[in-house]
PDB file of C-alpha atoms in Angstrom:
ATOM      1  CA  PHE K   1      97.943 121.158  94.987  1.00  0.00           C
ATOM      2  CA  LEU K   2     101.224 119.378  95.030  1.00  0.00           C
ATOM      3  CA  GLY K   3     102.913 122.589  95.826  1.00  0.00           C
ATOM      4  CA  LEU K   4     100.661 122.859  99.009  1.00  0.00           C
ATOM      5  CA  LEU K   5     102.182 119.518 100.206  1.00  0.00           C
ATOM      6  CA  THR K   6     105.601 121.169 100.622  1.00  0.00           C
ATOM      7  CA  MET K   7     104.420 123.954 102.938  1.00  0.00           C
ATOM      8  CA  PRO K   8     107.198 124.919 105.378  1.00  0.00           C
ATOM      9  CA  VAL K   9     107.497 123.063 108.692  1.00  0.00           C
ATOM     10  CA  ALA K  10     107.204 126.347 110.452  1.00  0.00           C
ATOM     11  CA  TYR K  11     103.431 125.850 110.069  1.00  0.00           C
ATOM     12  CA  ALA K  12     103.587 123.935 113.223  1.00  0.00           C
ATOM     13  CA  ALA K  13     105.046 126.882 115.084  1.00  0.00           C
ATOM     14  CA  GLU K  14     102.126 128.949 113.590  1.00  0.00           C
ATOM     15  CA  ILE K  15      99.668 126.477 115.081  1.00  0.00           C
ATOM     16  CA  ALA K  16     101.103 126.887 118.389  1.00  0.00           C
ATOM     17  CA  ASP K  17     101.157 130.702 118.305  1.00  0.00           C
ATOM     18  CA  THR K  18      97.435 130.820 116.790  1.00  0.00           C
ATOM     19  CA  ILE K  19      95.811 128.595 119.458  1.00  0.00           C
ATOM     20  CA  PRO K  20      97.288 128.664 122.876  1.00  0.00           C
ATOM     21  CA  ALA K  21      96.737 125.568 124.863  1.00  0.00           C
ATOM     22  CA  PRO K  22      96.582 125.401 128.626  1.00  0.00           C
ATOM     23  CA  LYS K  23      99.922 124.679 130.155  1.00  0.00           C
ATOM     24  CA  GLY K  24     100.896 121.068 129.623  1.00  0.00           C
ATOM     25  CA  GLU K  25      98.090 120.384 127.031  1.00  0.00           C
ATOM     26  CA  ILE K  26      98.153 119.910 123.436  1.00  0.00           C
ATOM     27  CA  SER K  27      96.583 122.497 121.295  1.00  0.00           C
ATOM     28  CA  ASP K  28      93.397 121.752 119.335  1.00  0.00           C
ATOM     29  CA  ALA K  29      95.210 122.016 116.101  1.00  0.00           C
ATOM     30  CA  GLU K  30      98.039 119.584 117.070  1.00  0.00           C
ATOM     31  CA  LEU K  31      95.415 117.226 118.490  1.00  0.00           C
ATOM     32  CA  ALA K  32      93.331 117.387 115.264  1.00  0.00           C
ATOM     33  CA  GLN K  33      96.330 116.553 113.124  1.00  0.00           C
ATOM     34  CA  LYS K  34      97.466 113.629 115.435  1.00  0.00           C
ATOM     35  CA  ILE K  35      93.929 112.061 115.000  1.00  0.00           C
ATOM     36  CA  LEU K  36      94.690 111.688 111.221  1.00  0.00           C
ATOM     37  CA  ASN K  37      97.505 109.292 112.130  1.00  0.00           C
ATOM     38  CA  PRO K  38      96.084 105.774 112.561  1.00  0.00           C
ATOM     39  CA  VAL K  39      99.174 104.766 114.735  1.00  0.00           C
ATOM     40  CA  ALA K  40      99.333 107.874 116.877  1.00  0.00           C
ATOM     41  CA  ALA K  41     100.231 106.823 120.515  1.00  0.00           C
ATOM     42  CA  MET K  42      97.023 108.349 121.991  1.00  0.00           C
ATOM     43  CA  VAL K  43      94.090 106.670 123.849  1.00  0.00           C
ATOM     44  CA  SER K  44      90.787 107.438 121.970  1.00  0.00           C
ATOM     45  CA  ALA K  45      87.337 105.950 121.598  1.00  0.00           C
ATOM     46  CA  PRO K  46      85.731 106.696 118.186  1.00  0.00           C
ATOM     47  CA  PHE K  47      81.968 106.238 117.788  1.00  0.00           C
ATOM     48  CA  ILE K  48      81.376 106.088 113.975  1.00  0.00           C
ATOM     49  CA  PHE K  49      77.856 106.078 112.394  1.00  0.00           C
ATOM     50  CA  LEU K  50      77.432 105.125 108.668  1.00  0.00           C
ATOM     51  CA  GLY K  51      74.563 105.216 106.507  1.00  0.00           C
ATOM     52  CA  ASP K  52      74.388 103.156 103.275  1.00  0.00           C
ATOM     53  CA  TYR K  53      71.830 102.660 100.670  1.00  0.00           C
ATOM     54  CA  GLY K  54      71.107 100.690  97.343  1.00  0.00           C
ATOM     55  CA  ILE K  55      72.069  97.396  98.857  1.00  0.00           C
ATOM     56  CA  GLY K  56      71.261  94.302  96.841  1.00  0.00           C
ATOM     57  CA  PRO K  57      68.480  93.767  94.216  1.00  0.00           C
ATOM     58  CA  ASP K  58      65.765  95.121  96.480  1.00  0.00           C
ATOM     59  CA  ASP K  59      67.528  98.399  97.199  1.00  0.00           C
ATOM     60  CA  GLY K  60      68.051  97.906 100.866  1.00  0.00           C
ATOM     61  CA  ASN K  61      69.640 100.109 103.497  1.00  0.00           C
ATOM     62  CA  ARG K  62      71.873  99.819 106.525  1.00  0.00           C
ATOM     63  CA  VAL K  63      73.013 101.874 109.488  1.00  0.00           C
ATOM     64  CA  THR K  64      76.132 100.917 111.218  1.00  0.00           C
ATOM     65  CA  LEU K  65      77.520 102.021 114.506  1.00  0.00           C
ATOM     66  CA  SER K  66      81.232 101.128 114.737  1.00  0.00           C
ATOM     67  CA  ILE K  67      82.888 101.486 118.063  1.00  0.00           C
ATOM     68  CA  GLN K  68      86.734 101.574 117.796  1.00  0.00           C
ATOM     69  CA  PRO K  69      88.754 101.910 120.992  1.00  0.00           C
ATOM     70  CA  VAL K  70      92.277 102.674 120.491  1.00  0.00           C
ATOM     71  CA  ILE K  71      94.877 101.706 123.141  1.00  0.00           C
ATOM     72  CA  PRO K  72      98.610 102.215 122.645  1.00  0.00           C
ATOM     73  CA  PHE K  73     101.412 100.544 124.458  1.00  0.00           C
ATOM     74  CA  GLU K  74     105.030 101.911 124.655  1.00  0.00           C
ATOM     75  CA  LEU K  75     107.178  98.608 124.188  1.00  0.00           C
ATOM     76  CA  ASN K  76     110.554 100.593 124.569  1.00  0.00           C
ATOM     77  CA  GLU K  77     112.295 103.814 123.567  1.00  0.00           C
ATOM     78  CA  LYS K  78     111.957 102.880 119.785  1.00  0.00           C
ATOM     79  CA  TRP K  79     108.688 101.012 119.369  1.00  0.00           C
ATOM     80  CA  ASN K  80     104.896 101.547 120.160  1.00  0.00           C
ATOM     81  CA  LEU K  81     102.235  98.888 119.780  1.00  0.00           C
ATOM     82  CA  ILE K  82      98.885 100.418 118.743  1.00  0.00           C
ATOM     83  CA  THR K  83      95.626  98.269 119.165  1.00  0.00           C
ATOM     84  CA  ARG K  84      92.412  99.162 117.707  1.00  0.00           C
ATOM     85  CA  THR K  85      89.251  96.841 118.040  1.00  0.00           C
ATOM     86  CA  LEU K  86      86.371  97.500 115.666  1.00  0.00           C
ATOM     87  CA  ILE K  87      83.082  96.488 117.208  1.00  0.00           C
ATOM     88  CA  PRO K  88      80.112  96.936 114.651  1.00  0.00           C
ATOM     89  CA  VAL K  89      76.425  97.176 115.643  1.00  0.00           C
ATOM     90  CA  LEU K  90      74.187  97.108 112.652  1.00  0.00           C
ATOM     91  CA  TYR K  91      70.478  97.589 111.587  1.00  0.00           C
ATOM     92  CA  GLN K  92      69.457  96.828 108.071  1.00  0.00           C
ATOM     93  CA  HIS K  93      66.085  97.006 106.194  1.00  0.00           C
ATOM     94  CA  ASN K  94      64.918  95.363 102.858  1.00  0.00           C
ATOM     95  CA  ILE K  95      68.013  93.122 102.503  1.00  0.00           C
ATOM     96  CA  PRO K  96      65.933  91.140 101.121  1.00  0.00           C
ATOM     97  CA  ALA K  97      62.778  92.987 100.768  1.00  0.00           C
ATOM     98  CA  GLY K  98      60.399  92.871 103.603  1.00  0.00           C
ATOM     99  CA  THR K  99      62.821  91.985 106.189  1.00  0.00           C
ATOM    100  CA  SER K 100      64.885  93.832 108.836  1.00  0.00           C
ATOM    101  CA  ALA K 101      67.672  92.762 111.097  1.00  0.00           C
ATOM    102  CA  PHE K 102      69.507  94.235 114.184  1.00  0.00           C
ATOM    103  CA  GLY K 103      72.584  92.968 116.053  1.00  0.00           C
ATOM    104  CA  LEU K 104      76.311  92.779 116.698  1.00  0.00           C
ATOM    105  CA  GLY K 105      78.591  92.106 113.708  1.00  0.00           C
ATOM    106  CA  ASP K 106      81.916  90.361 113.567  1.00  0.00           C
ATOM    107  CA  ILE K 107      84.659  91.876 115.628  1.00  0.00           C
ATOM    108  CA  LEU K 108      88.027  92.958 114.179  1.00  0.00           C
ATOM    109  CA  ALA K 109      90.932  93.157 116.486  1.00  0.00           C
ATOM    110  CA  THR K 110      94.052  94.854 114.997  1.00  0.00           C
ATOM    111  CA  ALA K 111      97.508  95.646 116.262  1.00  0.00           C
ATOM    112  CA  TYR K 112     100.537  97.622 114.775  1.00  0.00           C
ATOM    113  CA  LEU K 113     104.053  97.930 115.485  1.00  0.00           C
ATOM    114  CA  SER K 114     105.095 101.448 114.863  1.00  0.00           C
ATOM    115  CA  PRO K 115     108.566 103.165 115.329  1.00  0.00           C
ATOM    116  CA  ILE K 116     108.263 106.155 117.768  1.00  0.00           C
ATOM    117  CA  LYS K 117     110.421 108.330 115.504  1.00  0.00           C
ATOM    118  CA  PRO K 118     109.623 108.691 111.733  1.00  0.00           C
ATOM    119  CA  THR K 119     111.893 106.998 109.213  1.00  0.00           C
ATOM    120  CA  HIS K 120     113.020 109.564 106.709  1.00  0.00           C
ATOM    121  CA  GLY K 121     109.942 111.726 107.397  1.00  0.00           C
ATOM    122  CA  TRP K 122     107.579 108.754 107.050  1.00  0.00           C
ATOM    123  CA  ILE K 123     105.545 107.285 109.866  1.00  0.00           C
ATOM    124  CA  THR K 124     104.983 103.558 109.363  1.00  0.00           C
ATOM    125  CA  GLY K 125     103.053 100.740 110.933  1.00  0.00           C
ATOM    126  CA  PHE K 126     103.237  96.996 110.466  1.00  0.00           C
ATOM    127  CA  GLY K 127     100.817  94.623 111.919  1.00  0.00           C
ATOM    128  CA  GLY K 128      97.672  92.716 111.188  1.00  0.00           C
ATOM    129  CA  GLY K 129      94.141  91.770 112.229  1.00  0.00           C
ATOM    130  CA  LEU K 130      91.983  88.907 113.395  1.00  0.00           C
ATOM    131  CA  LEU K 131      88.334  88.851 112.377  1.00  0.00           C
ATOM    132  CA  MET K 132      86.214  86.829 114.923  1.00  0.00           C
ATOM    133  CA  PRO K 133      82.788  85.321 114.094  1.00  0.00           C
ATOM    134  CA  THR K 134      80.817  87.149 116.843  1.00  0.00           C
ATOM    135  CA  ALA K 135      77.656  88.178 114.869  1.00  0.00           C
ATOM    136  CA  THR K 136      74.473  87.771 116.709  1.00  0.00           C
ATOM    137  CA  ASN K 137      72.527  87.708 113.490  1.00  0.00           C
ATOM    138  CA  THR K 138      73.159  85.497 110.583  1.00  0.00           C
ATOM    139  CA  ASP K 139      72.415  88.361 108.229  1.00  0.00           C
ATOM    140  CA  PHE K 140      75.673  89.982 109.225  1.00  0.00           C
ATOM    141  CA  ALA K 141      77.714  86.859 109.884  1.00  0.00           C
ATOM    142  CA  SER K 142      80.648  85.513 107.968  1.00  0.00           C
ATOM    143  CA  LYS K 143      80.843  82.408 110.150  1.00  0.00           C
ATOM    144  CA  LYS K 144      84.581  82.494 109.681  1.00  0.00           C
ATOM    145  CA  TRP K 145      87.799  83.267 111.538  1.00  0.00           C
ATOM    146  CA  SER K 146      89.977  85.347 109.313  1.00  0.00           C
ATOM    147  CA  ILE K 147      93.459  86.785 109.637  1.00  0.00           C
ATOM    148  CA  GLY K 148      95.962  88.785 107.588  1.00  0.00           C
ATOM    149  CA  PRO K 149      98.659  91.358 107.503  1.00  0.00           C
ATOM    150  CA  SER K 150      98.397  95.051 107.266  1.00  0.00           C
ATOM    151  CA  VAL K 151     100.835  97.991 106.639  1.00  0.00           C
ATOM    152  CA  LEU K 152     100.448 101.760 106.486  1.00  0.00           C
ATOM    153  CA  ALA K 153     102.673 104.739 105.724  1.00  0.00           C
ATOM    154  CA  LEU K 154     101.913 108.448 106.075  1.00  0.00           C
ATOM    155  CA  ARG K 155     103.720 111.639 106.088  1.00  0.00           C
ATOM    156  CA  VAL K 156     102.953 115.026 107.829  1.00  0.00           C
ATOM    157  CA  THR K 157     103.961 118.195 105.982  1.00  0.00           C
ATOM    158  CA  GLY K 158     102.918 121.429 107.423  1.00  0.00           C
ATOM    159  CA  GLY K 159      99.144 121.189 107.855  1.00  0.00           C
ATOM    160  CA  TRP K 160      98.993 118.250 105.359  1.00  0.00           C
ATOM    161  CA  THR K 161      98.842 114.525 106.281  1.00  0.00           C
ATOM    162  CA  PHE K 162      98.659 111.953 103.528  1.00  0.00           C
ATOM    163  CA  GLY K 163      99.289 108.245 103.268  1.00  0.00           C
ATOM    164  CA  ALA K 164      97.769 104.811 102.778  1.00  0.00           C
ATOM    165  CA  LEU K 165      96.736 101.663 104.569  1.00  0.00           C
ATOM    166  CA  VAL K 166      96.680  98.221 102.860  1.00  0.00           C
ATOM    167  CA  THR K 167      95.283  94.960 104.530  1.00  0.00           C
ATOM    168  CA  GLN K 168      94.938  91.414 103.038  1.00  0.00           C
ATOM    169  CA  THR K 169      92.643  88.969 104.943  1.00  0.00           C
ATOM    170  CA  TRP K 170      92.117  85.205 104.504  1.00  0.00           C
ATOM    171  CA  SER K 171      89.676  82.838 106.447  1.00  0.00           C
ATOM    172  CA  PHE K 172      91.360  79.874 108.086  1.00  0.00           C
ATOM    173  CA  ALA K 173      88.596  78.334 109.990  1.00  0.00           C
ATOM    174  CA  GLY K 174      84.836  78.421 110.635  1.00  0.00           C
ATOM    175  CA  ASN K 175      81.528  77.135 109.147  1.00  0.00           C
ATOM    176  CA  GLU K 176      82.165  75.219 106.058  1.00  0.00           C
ATOM    177  CA  ASN K 177      78.759  76.130 104.572  1.00  0.00           C
ATOM    178  CA  TYR K 178      79.789  79.733 104.328  1.00  0.00           C
ATOM    179  CA  ASN K 179      82.066  81.369 101.624  1.00  0.00           C
ATOM    180  CA  ASN K 180      85.736  81.615 102.393  1.00  0.00           C
ATOM    181  CA  ILE K 181      87.233  85.020 102.834  1.00  0.00           C
ATOM    182  CA  ASN K 182      90.061  86.340 100.501  1.00  0.00           C
ATOM    183  CA  SER K 183      89.912  90.099 100.381  1.00  0.00           C
ATOM    184  CA  MET K 184      92.143  93.173 100.248  1.00  0.00           C
ATOM    185  CA  PHE K 185      91.372  96.486 101.776  1.00  0.00           C
ATOM    186  CA  VAL K 186      93.071  99.666 100.360  1.00  0.00           C
ATOM    187  CA  GLN K 187      92.611 103.169 101.925  1.00  0.00           C
ATOM    188  CA  PRO K 188      94.671 106.087 100.619  1.00  0.00           C
ATOM    189  CA  PHE K 189      93.918 109.404 102.332  1.00  0.00           C
ATOM    190  CA  VAL K 190      94.736 113.212 102.486  1.00  0.00           C
ATOM    191  CA  GLY K 191      93.832 115.581 105.048  1.00  0.00           C
ATOM    192  CA  TYR K 192      94.407 119.092 105.969  1.00  0.00           C
ATOM    193  CA  THR K 193      94.522 120.580 109.414  1.00  0.00           C
ATOM    194  CA  THR K 194      93.866 124.361 109.842  1.00  0.00           C
ATOM    195  CA  PRO K 195      95.466 126.506 112.657  1.00  0.00           C
ATOM    196  CA  LYS K 196      91.981 126.580 114.439  1.00  0.00           C
ATOM    197  CA  GLY K 197      91.715 122.693 114.768  1.00  0.00           C
ATOM    198  CA  TRP K 198      89.559 121.896 111.760  1.00  0.00           C
ATOM    199  CA  ASN K 199      90.412 118.843 109.761  1.00  0.00           C
ATOM    200  CA  TYR K 200      89.250 118.364 106.045  1.00  0.00           C
ATOM    201  CA  THR K 201      89.801 114.793 104.721  1.00  0.00           C
ATOM    202  CA  ILE K 202      89.262 113.002 101.624  1.00  0.00           C
ATOM    203  CA  TRP K 203      89.956 109.340 101.148  1.00  0.00           C
ATOM    204  CA  THR K 204      88.684 106.169  99.400  1.00  0.00           C
ATOM    205  CA  GLU K 205      88.015 102.641 100.844  1.00  0.00           C
ATOM    206  CA  SER K 206      88.353  99.790  98.502  1.00  0.00           C
ATOM    207  CA  THR K 207      87.448  96.125  99.284  1.00  0.00           C
ATOM    208  CA  VAL K 208      88.494  93.590  96.652  1.00  0.00           C
ATOM    209  CA  SER K 209      86.933  90.169  97.228  1.00  0.00           C
ATOM    210  CA  TRP K 210      89.188  87.919  95.029  1.00  0.00           C
ATOM    211  CA  ASN K 211      86.865  85.019  95.285  1.00  0.00           C
ATOM    212  CA  ARG K 212      84.101  86.806  93.427  1.00  0.00           C
ATOM    213  CA  GLU K 213      83.729  86.622  89.702  1.00  0.00           C
ATOM    214  CA  GLN K 214      85.921  89.205  87.763  1.00  0.00           C
ATOM    215  CA  GLY K 215      84.020  92.470  87.180  1.00  0.00           C
ATOM    216  CA  ASP K 216      82.133  92.082  90.538  1.00  0.00           C
ATOM    217  CA  ARG K 217      85.139  92.087  92.938  1.00  0.00           C
ATOM    218  CA  ASN K 218      85.668  95.738  93.707  1.00  0.00           C
ATOM    219  CA  ALA K 219      83.575  98.045  96.128  1.00  0.00           C
ATOM    220  CA  THR K 220      84.982 101.450  96.431  1.00  0.00           C
ATOM    221  CA  GLN K 221      83.644 104.483  98.280  1.00  0.00           C
ATOM    222  CA  LEU K 222      84.844 108.144  98.343  1.00  0.00           C
ATOM    223  CA  TYR K 223      84.636 110.047 101.519  1.00  0.00           C
ATOM    224  CA  PHE K 224      84.664 113.680 102.277  1.00  0.00           C
ATOM    225  CA  THR K 225      84.499 114.779 105.798  1.00  0.00           C
ATOM    226  CA  ALA K 226      84.980 117.999 107.897  1.00  0.00           C
ATOM    227  CA  ALA K 227      86.018 117.624 111.651  1.00  0.00           C
ATOM    228  CA  LYS K 228      86.605 119.968 114.646  1.00  0.00           C
ATOM    229  CA  VAL K 229      88.115 119.416 117.951  1.00  0.00           C
ATOM    230  CA  VAL K 230      86.342 121.002 121.019  1.00  0.00           C
ATOM    231  CA  THR K 231      86.616 120.696 124.697  1.00  0.00           C
ATOM    232  CA  ILE K 232      83.325 120.009 126.704  1.00  0.00           C
ATOM    233  CA  GLY K 233      83.995 120.421 130.454  1.00  0.00           C
ATOM    234  CA  LYS K 234      87.466 118.754 130.606  1.00  0.00           C
ATOM    235  CA  GLN K 235      86.856 116.107 127.849  1.00  0.00           C
ATOM    236  CA  ARG K 236      88.532 116.735 124.458  1.00  0.00           C
ATOM    237  CA  ILE K 237      86.092 115.530 121.747  1.00  0.00           C
ATOM    238  CA  GLN K 238      86.413 115.595 117.877  1.00  0.00           C
ATOM    239  CA  PHE K 239      83.140 115.721 115.920  1.00  0.00           C
ATOM    240  CA  GLU K 240      83.055 114.886 112.217  1.00  0.00           C
ATOM    241  CA  ALA K 241      80.518 114.476 109.447  1.00  0.00           C
ATOM    242  CA  GLY K 242      80.374 114.219 105.622  1.00  0.00           C
ATOM    243  CA  PRO K 243      78.995 112.417 102.652  1.00  0.00           C
ATOM    244  CA  ASN K 244      80.281 109.340 100.819  1.00  0.00           C
ATOM    245  CA  TYR K 245      79.666 107.995  97.383  1.00  0.00           C
ATOM    246  CA  TRP K 246      80.123 104.497  96.067  1.00  0.00           C
ATOM    247  CA  ILE K 247      82.159 104.991  92.823  1.00  0.00           C
ATOM    248  CA  ALA K 248      82.338 101.071  92.368  1.00  0.00           C
ATOM    249  CA  ASP K 249      80.013  98.566  93.721  1.00  0.00           C
ATOM    250  CA  THR K 250      79.313  94.928  93.613  1.00  0.00           C
ATOM    251  CA  GLU K 251      75.942  92.961  93.514  1.00  0.00           C
ATOM    252  CA  VAL K 252      75.938  92.732  97.399  1.00  0.00           C
ATOM    253  CA  SER K 253      77.585  96.098  98.315  1.00  0.00           C
ATOM    254  CA  PRO K 254      75.861  99.374  98.806  1.00  0.00           C
ATOM    255  CA  SER K 255      75.615 101.970  95.901  1.00  0.00           C
ATOM    256  CA  GLY K 256      75.128 105.694  95.397  1.00  0.00           C
ATOM    257  CA  LEU K 257      75.272 108.250  98.147  1.00  0.00           C
ATOM    258  CA  GLY K 258      75.716 107.654 101.921  1.00  0.00           C
ATOM    259  CA  TRP K 259      76.900 109.325 104.992  1.00  0.00           C
ATOM    260  CA  ARG K 260      79.195 109.214 107.797  1.00  0.00           C
ATOM    261  CA  ALA K 261      78.995 111.084 111.234  1.00  0.00           C
ATOM    262  CA  ASN K 262      81.107 110.357 114.307  1.00  0.00           C
ATOM    263  CA  PHE K 263      82.491 111.639 117.563  1.00  0.00           C
ATOM    264  CA  VAL K 264      85.891 110.716 119.135  1.00  0.00           C
ATOM    265  CA  LEU K 265      86.674 110.818 122.816  1.00  0.00           C
ATOM    266  CA  LEU K 266      90.264 111.976 123.165  1.00  0.00           C
ATOM    267  CA  PHE K 267      92.648 111.181 126.087  1.00  0.00           C
ATOM    268  CA  PRO K 268      95.968 112.864 125.020  1.00  0.00           C
ATOM    269  CA  LYS K 269      98.919 112.571 127.434  1.00  0.00           C
TER     270      LYS K 269
END
């Protein structure tokens, strides 16, 4: 496996020869690999659907639509600013038993400074996020304003893209009757892009809630997805789907198997 990570850089030329793109347009394979980069300087609009089960003592379930528009800004010849806003819309059932809820969740606005040119082969981003108490239903509400730093690093080697994202968040204002937020989010990932524009990606997402009792702090889910870039009319779109499994859970997190499906509207330069 590690040997595959050192595939020759000539793979990029193979992609260009295998999938000819219209003059002036990026190929499906090049675009697919660019999507794996969280700080790629490309306008996009992901619509991500998540299904989670086994939540809480009453075995509840939740479906989430996360809308995540990405807008980059070129600050100068050396730096980009990449903004991403996460807007969740949720429906849950049996949390607790016999209840259901629907509404907007708390919105997270993030921004990253990223060098336009890689540093020693690594693409990096430095920034942070602001969590805003916008939830329309108290079942989804933190009732807290939260902020914190975030860093990411990734490397592209042939058809492979691998890296990690780490974010720490603290609440600094809000309703005093609700729990303070002190959590860390860690997301390592590995993806492979084929010459025909398929992405196969495996990653974990871990949320560590430092204020919870030891032994009930870590909720970690494992994802595996397959994705394909297509063109419908003149619109470039990526479709993606796959299962996830909670390999560690808390008393309030989901557990067991879940799923993810999404489409991303792409607007490459």
